[in-house]
Short mmCIF file of C-alpha atoms and ligand atoms in Angstrom, two decimals:
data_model
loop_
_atom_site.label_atom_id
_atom_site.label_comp_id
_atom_site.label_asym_id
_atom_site.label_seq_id
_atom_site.Cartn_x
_atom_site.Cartn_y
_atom_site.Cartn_z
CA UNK A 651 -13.74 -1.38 -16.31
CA UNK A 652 -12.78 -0.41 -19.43
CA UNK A 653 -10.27 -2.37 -21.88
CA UNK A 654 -8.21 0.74 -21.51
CA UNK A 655 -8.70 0.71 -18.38
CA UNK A 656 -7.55 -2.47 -17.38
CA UNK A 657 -5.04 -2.18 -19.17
CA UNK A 658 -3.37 1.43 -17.40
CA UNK A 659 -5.90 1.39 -14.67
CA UNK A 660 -5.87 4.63 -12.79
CA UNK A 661 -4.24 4.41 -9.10
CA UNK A 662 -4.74 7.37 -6.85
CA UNK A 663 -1.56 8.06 -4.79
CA UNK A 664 -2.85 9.83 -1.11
CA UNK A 665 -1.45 12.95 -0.95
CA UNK A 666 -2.22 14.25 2.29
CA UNK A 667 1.39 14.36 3.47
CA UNK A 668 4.72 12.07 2.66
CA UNK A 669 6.27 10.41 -0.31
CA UNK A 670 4.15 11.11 -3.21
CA UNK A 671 5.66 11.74 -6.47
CA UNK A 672 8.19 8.68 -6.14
CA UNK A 673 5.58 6.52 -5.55
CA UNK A 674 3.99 8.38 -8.81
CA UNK A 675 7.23 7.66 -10.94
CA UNK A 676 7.30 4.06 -10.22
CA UNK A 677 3.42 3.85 -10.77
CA UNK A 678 3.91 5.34 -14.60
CA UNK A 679 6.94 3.09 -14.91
CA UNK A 680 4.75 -0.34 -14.90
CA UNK A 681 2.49 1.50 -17.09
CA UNK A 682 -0.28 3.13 -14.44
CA UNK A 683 -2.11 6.40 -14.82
CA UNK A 684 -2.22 8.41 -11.71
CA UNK A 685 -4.05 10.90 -9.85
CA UNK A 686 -3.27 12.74 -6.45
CA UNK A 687 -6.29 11.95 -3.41
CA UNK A 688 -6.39 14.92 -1.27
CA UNK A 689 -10.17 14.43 -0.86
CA UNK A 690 -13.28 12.03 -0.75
CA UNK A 691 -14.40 13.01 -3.83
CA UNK A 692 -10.86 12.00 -5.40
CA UNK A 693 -11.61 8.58 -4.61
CA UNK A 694 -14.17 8.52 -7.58
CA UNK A 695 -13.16 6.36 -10.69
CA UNK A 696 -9.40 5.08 -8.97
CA UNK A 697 -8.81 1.36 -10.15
CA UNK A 698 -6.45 1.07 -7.01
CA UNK A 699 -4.95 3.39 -4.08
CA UNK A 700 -1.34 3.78 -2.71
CA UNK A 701 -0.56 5.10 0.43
CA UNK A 702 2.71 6.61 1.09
CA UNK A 703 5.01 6.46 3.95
CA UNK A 704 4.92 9.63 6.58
CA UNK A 705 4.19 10.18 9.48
CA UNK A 706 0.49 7.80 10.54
CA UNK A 707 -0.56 10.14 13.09
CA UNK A 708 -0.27 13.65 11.09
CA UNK A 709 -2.21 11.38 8.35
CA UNK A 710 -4.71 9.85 10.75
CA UNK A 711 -5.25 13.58 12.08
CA UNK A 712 -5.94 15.26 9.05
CA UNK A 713 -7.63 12.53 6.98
CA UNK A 714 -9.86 12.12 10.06
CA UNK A 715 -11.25 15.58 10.26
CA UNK A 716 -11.65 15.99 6.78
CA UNK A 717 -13.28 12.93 6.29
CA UNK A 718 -11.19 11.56 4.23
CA UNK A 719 -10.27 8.09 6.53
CA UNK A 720 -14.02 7.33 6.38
CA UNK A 721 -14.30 7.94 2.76
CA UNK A 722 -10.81 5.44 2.44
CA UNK A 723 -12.43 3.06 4.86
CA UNK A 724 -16.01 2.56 2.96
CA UNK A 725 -13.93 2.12 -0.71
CA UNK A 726 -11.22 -0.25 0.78
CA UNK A 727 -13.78 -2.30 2.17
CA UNK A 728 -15.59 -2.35 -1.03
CA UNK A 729 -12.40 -3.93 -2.51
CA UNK A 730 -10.49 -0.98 -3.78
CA UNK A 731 -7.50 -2.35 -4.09
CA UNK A 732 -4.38 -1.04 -2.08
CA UNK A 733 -1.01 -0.30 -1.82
CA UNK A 734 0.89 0.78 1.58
CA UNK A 735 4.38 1.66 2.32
CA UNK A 736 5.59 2.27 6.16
CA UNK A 737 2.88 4.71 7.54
CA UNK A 738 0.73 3.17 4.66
CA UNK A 739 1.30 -0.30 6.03
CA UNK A 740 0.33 1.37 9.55
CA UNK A 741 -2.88 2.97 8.40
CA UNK A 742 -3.97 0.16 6.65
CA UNK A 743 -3.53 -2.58 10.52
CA UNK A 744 -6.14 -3.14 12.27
CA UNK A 745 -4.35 -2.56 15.34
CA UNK A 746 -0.71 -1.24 16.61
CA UNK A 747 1.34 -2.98 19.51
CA UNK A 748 2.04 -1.20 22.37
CA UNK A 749 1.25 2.32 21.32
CA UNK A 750 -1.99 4.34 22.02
CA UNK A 751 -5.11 4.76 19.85
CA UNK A 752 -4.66 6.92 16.69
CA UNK A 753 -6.78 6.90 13.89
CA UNK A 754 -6.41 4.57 11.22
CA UNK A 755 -8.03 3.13 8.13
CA UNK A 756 -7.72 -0.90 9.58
CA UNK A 757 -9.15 -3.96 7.58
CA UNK A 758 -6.17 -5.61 6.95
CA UNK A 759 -6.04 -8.36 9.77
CA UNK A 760 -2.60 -7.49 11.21
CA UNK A 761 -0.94 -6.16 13.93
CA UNK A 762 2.17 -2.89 13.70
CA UNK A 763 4.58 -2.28 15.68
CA UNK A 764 5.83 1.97 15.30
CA UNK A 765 9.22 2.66 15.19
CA UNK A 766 9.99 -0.87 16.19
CA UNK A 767 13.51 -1.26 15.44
CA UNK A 768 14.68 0.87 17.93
CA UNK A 769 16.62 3.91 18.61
CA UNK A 770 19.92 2.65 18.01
CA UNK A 771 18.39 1.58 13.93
CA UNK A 772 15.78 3.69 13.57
CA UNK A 773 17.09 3.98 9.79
CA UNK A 774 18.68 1.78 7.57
CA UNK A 775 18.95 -0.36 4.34
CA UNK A 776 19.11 -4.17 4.05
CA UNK A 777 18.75 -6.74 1.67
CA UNK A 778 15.08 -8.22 1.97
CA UNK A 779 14.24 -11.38 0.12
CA UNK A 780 10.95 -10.72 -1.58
CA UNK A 781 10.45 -14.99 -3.05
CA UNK A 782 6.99 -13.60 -4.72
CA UNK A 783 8.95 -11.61 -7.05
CA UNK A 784 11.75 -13.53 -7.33
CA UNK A 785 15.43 -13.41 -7.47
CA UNK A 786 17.61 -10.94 -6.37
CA UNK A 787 16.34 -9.53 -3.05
CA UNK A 788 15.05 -5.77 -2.97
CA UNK A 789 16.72 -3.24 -1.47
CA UNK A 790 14.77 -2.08 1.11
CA UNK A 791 14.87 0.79 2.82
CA UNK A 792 13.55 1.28 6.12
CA UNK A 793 12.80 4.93 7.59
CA UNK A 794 11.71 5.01 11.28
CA UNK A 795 10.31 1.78 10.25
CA UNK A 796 7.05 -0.20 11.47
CA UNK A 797 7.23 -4.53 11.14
CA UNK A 798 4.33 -6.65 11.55
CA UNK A 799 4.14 -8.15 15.08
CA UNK A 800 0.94 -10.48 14.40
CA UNK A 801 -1.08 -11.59 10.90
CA UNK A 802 -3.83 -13.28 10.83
CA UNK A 803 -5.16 -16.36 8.79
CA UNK A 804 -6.31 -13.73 5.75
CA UNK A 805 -3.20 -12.59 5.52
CA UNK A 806 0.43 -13.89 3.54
CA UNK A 807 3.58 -12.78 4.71
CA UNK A 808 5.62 -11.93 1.54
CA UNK A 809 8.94 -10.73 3.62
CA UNK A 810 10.80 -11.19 5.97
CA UNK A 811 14.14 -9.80 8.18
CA UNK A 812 15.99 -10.08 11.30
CA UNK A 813 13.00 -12.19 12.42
CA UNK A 814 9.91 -10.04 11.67
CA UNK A 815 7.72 -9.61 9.52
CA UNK A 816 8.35 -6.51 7.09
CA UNK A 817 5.60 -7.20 3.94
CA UNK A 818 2.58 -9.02 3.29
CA UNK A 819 -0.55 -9.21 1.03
CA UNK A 820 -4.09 -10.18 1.47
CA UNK A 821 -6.88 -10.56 -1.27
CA UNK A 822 -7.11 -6.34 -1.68
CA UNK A 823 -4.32 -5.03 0.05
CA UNK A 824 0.01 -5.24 -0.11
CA UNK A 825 2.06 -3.96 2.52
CA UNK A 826 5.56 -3.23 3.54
CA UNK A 827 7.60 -1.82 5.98
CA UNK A 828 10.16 -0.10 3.72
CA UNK A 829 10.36 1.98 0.93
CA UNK A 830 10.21 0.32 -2.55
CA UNK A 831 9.59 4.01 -4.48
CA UNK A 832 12.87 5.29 -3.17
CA UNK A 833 15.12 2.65 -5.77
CA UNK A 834 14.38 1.95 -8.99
CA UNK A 835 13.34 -1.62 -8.45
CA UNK A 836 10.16 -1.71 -9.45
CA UNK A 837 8.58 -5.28 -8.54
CA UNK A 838 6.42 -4.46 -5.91
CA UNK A 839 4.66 -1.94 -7.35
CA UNK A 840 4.09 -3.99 -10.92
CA UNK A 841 3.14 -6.93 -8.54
CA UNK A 842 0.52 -4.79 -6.44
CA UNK A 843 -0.76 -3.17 -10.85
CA UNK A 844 -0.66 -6.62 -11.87
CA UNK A 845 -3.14 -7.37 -9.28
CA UNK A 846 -5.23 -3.95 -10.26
CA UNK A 847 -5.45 -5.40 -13.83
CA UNK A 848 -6.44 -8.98 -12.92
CA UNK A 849 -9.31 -7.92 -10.97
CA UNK A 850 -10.21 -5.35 -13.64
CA UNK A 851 -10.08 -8.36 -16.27
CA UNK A 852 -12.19 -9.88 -14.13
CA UNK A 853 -14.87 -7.23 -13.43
CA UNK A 854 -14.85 -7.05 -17.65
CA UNK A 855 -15.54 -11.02 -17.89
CA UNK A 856 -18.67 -10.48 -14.97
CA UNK A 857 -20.00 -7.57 -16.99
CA UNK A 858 -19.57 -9.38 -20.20
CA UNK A 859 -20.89 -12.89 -19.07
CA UNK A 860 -24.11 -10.80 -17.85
CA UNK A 861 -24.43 -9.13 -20.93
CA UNK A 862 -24.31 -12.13 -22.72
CA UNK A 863 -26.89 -13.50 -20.16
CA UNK A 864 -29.51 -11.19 -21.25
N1 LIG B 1204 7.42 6.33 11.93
C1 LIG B 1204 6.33 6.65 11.05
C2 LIG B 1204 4.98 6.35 11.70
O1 LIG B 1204 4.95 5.76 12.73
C3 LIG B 1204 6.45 5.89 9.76
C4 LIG B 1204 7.69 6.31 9.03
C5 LIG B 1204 7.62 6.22 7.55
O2 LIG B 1204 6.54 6.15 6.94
N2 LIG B 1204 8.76 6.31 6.92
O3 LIG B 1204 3.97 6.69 11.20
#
């Protein structure tokens, strides 16, 4: 990576269906470049991916046939690093509770729950304390919402409300259940470009300390 690069790495925001250009906005705001994945080959050169919210089984659908959700799998596993929000956060489990099989990315070593809190709430907005990126809590809101039923060792739960799990980061990936691009609070995403950088930084250092070696 580049010096330029790690410094506005490029983060490809999948646009197969769902919230794109918000999550675009907020990307620019903490200084990102960005470019639209619609297709394997738009995976080549990203510094990190975000995944939107939608709907997981329209994206699971299409992505599968097109081959897309391999393409995603093989790069994430790699380390790509990775951003996802609702449907994001659902494509990115390695397994759902109590719903049938649907296609999905996996790797990150939790469990979903769909639509978990209930008909009644299927929307709403709540305060969520975020402690990772500090003081005051982010607004979250929560659309048809997943929460995390079950993480494993890998994985840090960043969030939490009403009793569940509703964000979390491993080494590669951060999840939530709401919708950070919908306000203007920006923390999450400058937390998950933060990351992006540091890893680029860190990539430079290898290349340079080989180099150097030679
Ligand atoms: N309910 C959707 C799903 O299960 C997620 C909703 C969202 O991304 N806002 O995929």
């Amino acid at each position: 990576m580049s010096a330029e690069q790690a410094s506005r790495p490029r983060i490809g925001v999948l646009a197969v269906q769902g919230a794109v250009s918000e999550h675009e906005d907020a990307l620019a705001d903490v200084g990102a470049r960005t470019s639209r994945v619609r297709a394997a080959d738009d995976l080549q050169g990203l510094d990190g991916l975000v995944i939107p919210g939608g709907e997981s089984t329209t994206f699971g659908l299409v992505a599968g046939e097109s081959g897309l959700l391999d393409a995603l799998r093989a790069r994430i596993d790699d380390g790509l690093p990775v951003l996802g929000t609702c449907a994001g956060m659902i494509m990115l489990a390695d397994g759902i509770a109590g719903g049938g099989p649907q296609p999905l990315v996996g790797g990150m070593d939790i469990v979903v729950r769909r639509n978990a809190w209930g008909r009644q709430v299927r929307s709403f907005e709540a305060d969520v304390a975020v402690p990772v990126v500090g003081e005051p809590p982010m607004r979250g809101i929560f659309i048809r919402a997943p929460w995390i039923e079950s993480a494993g060792p890998s994985v840090e739960v960043i969030a939490e409300h009403g009793g569940h799990a509703v964000a979390a980061r491993d080494a590669t990936r951060i999840v939530a259940a709401f919708h950070p691009e919908l306000t203007g609070d920006r923390r999450l995403h400058r937390m998950f470009v933060d990351g992006v950088r540091e890893r680029g930084a860190g990539q430079q250092h290898e290349e340079d300390t080989v180099v150097g070696a030679q």
